[in-house]
Amino acid sequence: MSTSVISAREADVLELLGEHLSNAEIAARLFISVRTVESHVSSLLRKLEVPDRRALSRHASEPTRAGQARPAPALPAPLTAFVGRTRERGELAAAVTVRRLVTAVGLGGVGKTRLALAVAADVAGDFADGVCFVDLVPVTDPGRVGSAVAAAMGVGEQPGRGIDDALVAALADRQALLVLDNCEQVRDGVAPFLERLLVACPGIRVLATSRARLMVPFEWVFPVPPLSRVGGGESEAVALFLERAAAVGRAPAPAERDRIAVLCERLDGMALAIELAAARWSTLGLDGLAAGLGDQLRILAGGPRADGRHRSVRAVLDWSHDLLEPQDRALLRRVSAFVAPFTAEAAAGVAGFAPLETAAVADGLGRLAEQSLLAVTPSDTGTRYQALETLRQYGTERLADAGELGDVRSRHLAWGLAGAAGLQEDGGSDWRARFDAVAEDLRAALTWAAGRPEQRADACRLALSMAELAFTRNLLGEAQQRYEQAALLAADADAAAALRQAAGVAGCRRLGDDMYRLHRAAAEAARRAGDAAGAARDLAAAATAAYRFSSTFTSRVPPVDEVTGLLAAARELTGDDDPAAEAALALAEAAVVADAFGAVQGAPDNTAPDTVACAERAVELARRAGDPVAQSAALDALSGAQSWAGESFAAAAAARARIDILTSAPSAPARTHELIDALAMAAATAVGTGELSAARRWGSQLAGQPQLAEVGDHATSWLLVADAFAGHADAVLTSSVRFLDAWEQAGRQRSFSLGPAAASVAMIHGLRGDHEARATWLTITDRTGSKEDHHHGHGAVFDAMVLLHHGDAHAALERIAPEPEQVWKWVCWVWLHWYTALRAEAAVLAGHPDARGRVAAARAVVAGNPVATALVDRAEALLGGDLPQLLATASAFEAAGCRYQWARTLLLAGGAHAATGASALADLGLAPMAAR
């Protein structure tokens, strides 16, 4: 079966298909259009790889007949049987089905995790969206609890928001149980995370395990007691011992049950202690076990606050530890530095020093695994070992007792630095798996080093490496965090460089606020370092970001006076001998003074010639500076300025030149951000010049960018527009599902590119005759982009096309009534040619007295645009009743890849041509046109 992810709305449709409802009935139940239901059904057929609707109905109903609302939850599969705890299992299962947060509290080794897994399996059928298990042992930073949960639940980052925000948005309508295991070490991060999650996600319930309660007001605490010893030889504790002892080769005789009960009582029923003792059964027998415990009992660290049960676990661990040979003791305590499964090679690098020889490490790991002190885990990257958390903490204490803690942590840090460097140098198909295997240990090493002044330099190096690796792994939020962390650890000059990298990552995340903040912080760091030119570049970059990316600010858009103040400060610091600073200042002046980018703060009018001149100066200075990223940004300003001037083809050429320049530039966050933006601008301007094939090519490249993998709305935006203009209805409807799901998961953000994409979907529904779906998408359009853009720009174009299709030329003419100069800010960038050509056609079809004048005026504007020129030619042919010319425009549309306008032209031609046009429209999935 396909592993494609089914969206929440698709799951709703699938469930109703299981009830054998028609599309109309499903549409009414979900308050969506029939066409939207059809689109979801098509997507489900593809994703579930089934042949027809009947198979979908069977797929939806089979889990219900089996007593489950969803497929079995993805829980870790224990390697040993769960024994006993009948009462606790039932009580805890009842609690998690009625309470929002249940915390199973108990000492280390009492069996909290196994109990939680058993209960989660028991209640999985009560949760429509299943169960998710998250082990927090590898998480050392409280701030990364949300990231760990998001990774487990398959939630990625979204532009303009952190991973916690994306997770809350993704789970807002889920009905699921979240099992958080081992919360104690990051309790300060778990509590606020859960408080926010449970308030925003009413269908989520949480089962947590921890050594102490989480201290949140809505928490219901379930104390996990030791295993019951009631019943002596028939007790739960004895049953556990017998099961585990039998697993190592020899089951105790029935006559030994009572003596085992005494042993379990001495162990206070602690599950971990019983399992460790049972592992020794085959070699020591009951006498040896009893003797070992009698001689080795010790009081736990922590003084009088530690109770007897905790002391009993310590006793077993002390005893197991003391039975080891000195070399194995050293190995056990030293590998406690690893927080995630590790290889023998890694262990040798960290633990292989006197009295332990490096060559003896692998053999020692095997002996520790045989004695259940290490777990062995096969993986794609080789055999790995891991200590249970209780044993890992025990080993850490032993490291301190041996005076080796600093040495081992330093060696772990050195191993992490070397591993990070290797990952930076080596790629390969398994790179992602290799990074994931060591990432938590790199984070742990960084956390340790960052808190020690003597390790500051190495911590900075590792933070920078982690930032680069996280960016490559597409963990953009962490990449930005690590660059900022490196800046805190670095000297001022290096801090400024790290902050600039962080700003580049923020750009990829579409966080204009952070770009602005980080460039200002970089300027301050450069100023402290005595780098006036660097400070000038960063102040200018901050000013540019405030205008160039004004639509990506999520809170406060910097006001004009604040930004002009930054620009003035940059001018004061810029000298005549720094080409890079001069180029940055010129770009900022093009952005702020000339408003080349048409910013939110900018005025509707623009002195286009001055703007073009200002942008051309920025391009020339960036070229002299030899910085490809700066050249791309300056060309973006030039493209915007040329749009203001109505030079659509020049704007498109400037946008494409950016891609050529960036292709050979060194990889870095700022370069990646520029490339994403350049692809979007190339696709958009190609739409504006009627080069639909090129627009689709750039749009496809944009959709394939790894950094946009989790943000399908931005990834597919210009591809949707290009396909809509071409009339590829099926492609638009298919992509619109991904677009809408991604937009909703991202928190329904606004963007200059999302509005046109949503409007293009509305247009396709309009051309299909599904006015209900069109109304729904027009509402979405109002919420995805600028209302002014929709009213005056792209919305006018798309609405006019729908109205003309349905024969309402007078309404179309009214929709695009303003002269282009009156709505210049909103049409000049992409929509000018379409607006002008459609305005001429509407005038002809509506019988406007100045139709001929509008056709002539439009021809001068659209010259060189194959689609818009064909639109004007068609309008002229209709005005003069020239059938040969009309049919010639049909050929022009077909050659330009605009099948919709080709079919429409044949219908307008009438006669025998109309049948061909009607058939073509039907093939495109569009409704018949109204009679002329």
Coordinates of C-alpha atoms in Angstrom, one line a residue, residues 65-309:
R65 CA -15.3 -4.0 11.6
A66 CA -12.1 -4.9 13.2
G67 CA -12.9 -2.7 16.2
Q68 CA -10.5 0.0 15.3
A69 CA -11.1 3.5 13.8
R70 CA -7.7 3.7 12.4
P71 CA -4.8 1.4 11.5
A72 CA -2.8 0.0 14.5
P73 CA -0.7 2.7 16.2
A74 CA 3.0 2.9 15.6
L75 CA 4.3 1.9 19.1
P76 CA 7.7 0.5 19.9
A77 CA 7.5 -3.3 19.9
P78 CA 8.9 -4.6 23.2
L79 CA 11.3 -7.5 22.9
T80 CA 10.0 -9.2 26.0
A81 CA 6.5 -10.0 27.3
F82 CA 4.6 -7.6 29.6
V83 CA 4.1 -9.3 32.9
G84 CA 1.5 -8.5 35.6
R85 CA 0.2 -5.1 36.7
T86 CA -3.4 -6.0 35.9
R87 CA -4.9 -3.4 38.3
E88 CA -2.6 -0.6 37.3
R89 CA -3.1 -1.3 33.6
G90 CA -6.9 -1.1 33.9
E91 CA -6.9 2.0 36.1
L92 CA -4.4 3.9 33.9
A93 CA -6.3 2.9 30.7
A94 CA -9.5 4.3 32.2
A95 CA -7.7 7.5 33.2
V96 CA -6.2 8.3 29.8
T97 CA -9.5 8.0 28.1
V98 CA -11.2 10.7 30.2
R99 CA -8.3 13.0 31.3
R100 CA -6.3 15.4 29.2
L101 CA -2.9 14.8 30.9
V102 CA -2.0 11.7 33.0
T103 CA 1.5 11.5 34.4
A104 CA 2.7 8.0 35.4
V105 CA 5.2 8.8 38.2
G106 CA 7.7 6.5 39.8
L107 CA 11.3 5.8 40.5
G108 CA 13.8 4.9 37.8
G109 CA 13.5 1.2 37.0
V110 CA 10.0 0.8 38.4
G111 CA 8.6 -0.1 34.9
K112 CA 6.8 3.1 33.9
T113 CA 7.7 2.8 30.2
R114 CA 6.5 -0.8 29.8
L115 CA 3.3 0.0 31.6
A116 CA 2.7 3.1 29.4
L117 CA 3.3 1.1 26.2
A118 CA 0.9 -1.6 27.3
V119 CA -1.8 0.9 28.2
A120 CA -1.3 2.8 25.0
A121 CA -1.8 -0.4 23.0
D122 CA -5.0 -1.2 25.0
V123 CA -6.6 2.2 24.4
A124 CA -5.4 2.8 20.8
G125 CA -8.8 2.0 19.4
D126 CA -10.4 4.8 21.3
F127 CA -8.4 7.5 19.4
A128 CA -9.4 8.1 15.8
D129 CA -5.9 9.3 14.9
G130 CA -4.0 6.7 16.8
V131 CA -1.2 6.8 19.3
C132 CA 2.3 8.4 19.0
F133 CA 5.2 7.4 21.3
V134 CA 8.0 9.9 21.9
D135 CA 11.1 9.0 23.9
L136 CA 12.6 12.1 25.4
V137 CA 15.8 10.4 26.6
P138 CA 17.9 11.8 23.7
V139 CA 16.6 15.4 24.3
T140 CA 19.0 17.4 26.4
D141 CA 17.6 20.9 25.6
P142 CA 14.2 21.7 27.2
G143 CA 13.5 24.0 24.3
R144 CA 13.6 21.0 21.9
V145 CA 10.7 19.0 23.4
G146 CA 8.3 20.3 20.7
S147 CA 10.9 19.4 18.0
A148 CA 11.1 15.8 19.2
V149 CA 7.3 15.5 19.3
A150 CA 7.0 17.0 15.8
A151 CA 9.6 14.7 14.4
A152 CA 7.8 11.7 15.9
M153 CA 4.4 12.8 14.4
G154 CA 5.8 13.7 11.0
V155 CA 5.2 17.5 11.4
G156 CA 7.7 19.7 9.6
E157 CA 8.6 23.4 9.9
Q158 CA 6.4 26.0 8.3
P159 CA 7.4 29.5 7.0
G160 CA 6.8 32.3 9.4
R161 CA 6.4 30.1 12.5
G162 CA 8.5 27.9 14.8
I163 CA 8.2 24.1 14.9
D164 CA 6.0 24.4 18.1
D165 CA 3.5 26.6 16.2
A166 CA 3.5 24.2 13.3
L167 CA 2.9 21.2 15.6
V168 CA 0.0 22.9 17.4
A169 CA -1.6 23.8 14.0
A170 CA -1.2 20.3 12.7
L171 CA -2.7 18.7 15.8
A172 CA -5.5 21.2 16.3
D173 CA -8.2 18.8 15.0
R174 CA -6.6 15.5 15.7
Q175 CA -8.0 12.9 18.1
A176 CA -4.9 11.1 19.4
L177 CA -3.0 9.9 22.4
L178 CA 0.6 11.2 22.8
V179 CA 2.9 9.1 25.0
L180 CA 5.8 11.2 26.3
D181 CA 8.4 8.9 27.9
N182 CA 11.2 10.0 30.4
C183 CA 10.1 13.6 30.9
E184 CA 12.1 14.2 34.0
Q185 CA 15.3 15.4 32.4
V186 CA 13.5 18.1 30.4
R187 CA 10.6 18.8 32.7
D188 CA 11.1 22.5 32.4
G189 CA 10.4 22.2 28.7
V190 CA 7.7 19.6 28.9
A191 CA 5.4 21.5 31.2
P192 CA 5.0 24.7 29.1
F193 CA 4.9 22.7 25.9
L194 CA 2.0 20.6 27.2
E195 CA 0.2 23.5 28.6
R196 CA 0.1 25.2 25.2
L197 CA -0.6 22.0 23.3
L198 CA -3.5 20.9 25.3
V199 CA -5.2 24.3 25.3
A200 CA -4.9 24.6 21.5
C201 CA -5.6 20.9 20.7
P202 CA -8.8 19.7 22.4
G203 CA -8.7 16.3 20.9
I204 CA -5.2 15.4 22.1
R205 CA -4.6 13.5 25.3
V206 CA -1.2 12.9 26.9
L207 CA 0.2 10.0 28.9
A208 CA 3.6 11.0 30.3
T209 CA 6.1 9.1 32.3
S210 CA 8.4 10.9 34.7
R211 CA 10.2 10.5 38.0
A212 CA 8.4 13.5 39.3
R213 CA 5.1 15.2 38.5
L214 CA 5.2 17.9 35.8
M215 CA 3.6 20.5 38.1
V216 CA 1.0 21.8 35.7
P217 CA -2.5 22.6 37.0
F218 CA -4.4 20.1 34.8
E219 CA -2.2 17.2 35.5
W220 CA -3.6 13.9 36.9
V221 CA -0.8 12.0 38.6
F222 CA -0.8 8.2 38.6
P223 CA 1.9 6.8 41.0
V224 CA 3.4 3.6 39.5
P225 CA 4.1 1.2 42.4
P226 CA 6.7 -1.6 42.5
L227 CA 5.5 -4.9 41.3
S228 CA 3.1 -6.6 43.7
R229 CA 4.6 -9.3 45.9
V230 CA 1.2 -10.3 47.3
G231 CA 0.8 -14.1 46.9
G232 CA 4.4 -15.0 47.4
G233 CA 5.5 -17.5 44.8
E234 CA 2.4 -16.6 42.7
S235 CA 2.9 -12.8 42.8
E236 CA 3.5 -10.5 39.8
A237 CA 7.1 -9.9 40.9
V238 CA 7.9 -13.6 40.9
A239 CA 6.2 -14.0 37.5
L240 CA 8.4 -11.4 36.1
F241 CA 11.5 -13.0 37.5
L242 CA 10.5 -16.4 36.2
E243 CA 9.8 -15.1 32.7
R244 CA 13.1 -13.3 32.4
A245 CA 15.1 -16.1 34.0
A246 CA 13.7 -18.6 31.5
A247 CA 14.7 -16.3 28.7
V248 CA 18.4 -16.6 29.6
G249 CA 18.4 -20.4 29.4
R250 CA 17.1 -22.2 32.5
A251 CA 13.7 -21.8 34.1
P252 CA 13.7 -22.1 37.9
A253 CA 12.0 -25.1 39.3
P254 CA 8.5 -24.7 40.9
A255 CA 9.9 -25.5 44.3
E256 CA 12.1 -22.3 44.1
R257 CA 9.2 -19.9 43.8
D258 CA 9.1 -19.1 47.5
R259 CA 12.8 -18.4 47.6
I260 CA 12.4 -16.2 44.5
A261 CA 9.6 -14.3 46.3
V262 CA 12.0 -13.6 49.2
L263 CA 14.6 -12.3 46.7
C264 CA 11.9 -10.1 45.0
E265 CA 10.9 -8.7 48.4
R266 CA 14.5 -7.7 49.1
L267 CA 14.5 -6.0 45.7
D268 CA 11.3 -4.1 46.7
G269 CA 9.5 -5.3 43.6
M270 CA 11.5 -3.0 41.4
A271 CA 11.1 -4.2 37.8
L272 CA 14.6 -3.2 36.7
A273 CA 16.2 -4.8 39.7
I274 CA 14.3 -8.0 39.2
E275 CA 15.2 -8.2 35.5
L276 CA 18.9 -7.6 36.3
A277 CA 18.9 -10.2 39.0
A278 CA 17.1 -12.7 36.7
A279 CA 19.7 -12.1 34.0
R280 CA 22.3 -13.6 36.5
W281 CA 20.1 -16.5 37.4
S282 CA 21.7 -19.0 35.0
T283 CA 25.3 -18.4 36.3
L284 CA 24.8 -17.5 39.9
G285 CA 21.7 -19.3 41.0
L286 CA 19.6 -18.1 44.0
D287 CA 22.4 -18.6 46.5
G288 CA 24.8 -16.4 44.5
L289 CA 22.1 -13.8 43.9
A290 CA 21.2 -13.7 47.6
A291 CA 24.9 -13.4 48.6
G292 CA 25.6 -10.7 46.2
L293 CA 22.7 -8.6 47.3
G294 CA 23.5 -9.2 51.0
D295 CA 27.1 -8.0 50.6
Q296 CA 26.6 -5.1 48.2
L297 CA 23.5 -3.1 49.4
R298 CA 24.4 0.6 49.6
I299 CA 22.4 3.8 50.1
L300 CA 21.6 5.9 47.1
A301 CA 23.1 9.3 46.5
G302 CA 20.7 12.0 47.7
G303 CA 20.8 11.3 51.4
P304 CA 17.7 11.0 53.5
R305 CA 15.4 12.1 50.6
A306 CA 16.0 8.8 48.8
D307 CA 13.5 6.1 49.9
G308 CA 14.1 2.4 50.1
R309 CA 12.9 1.5 46.7

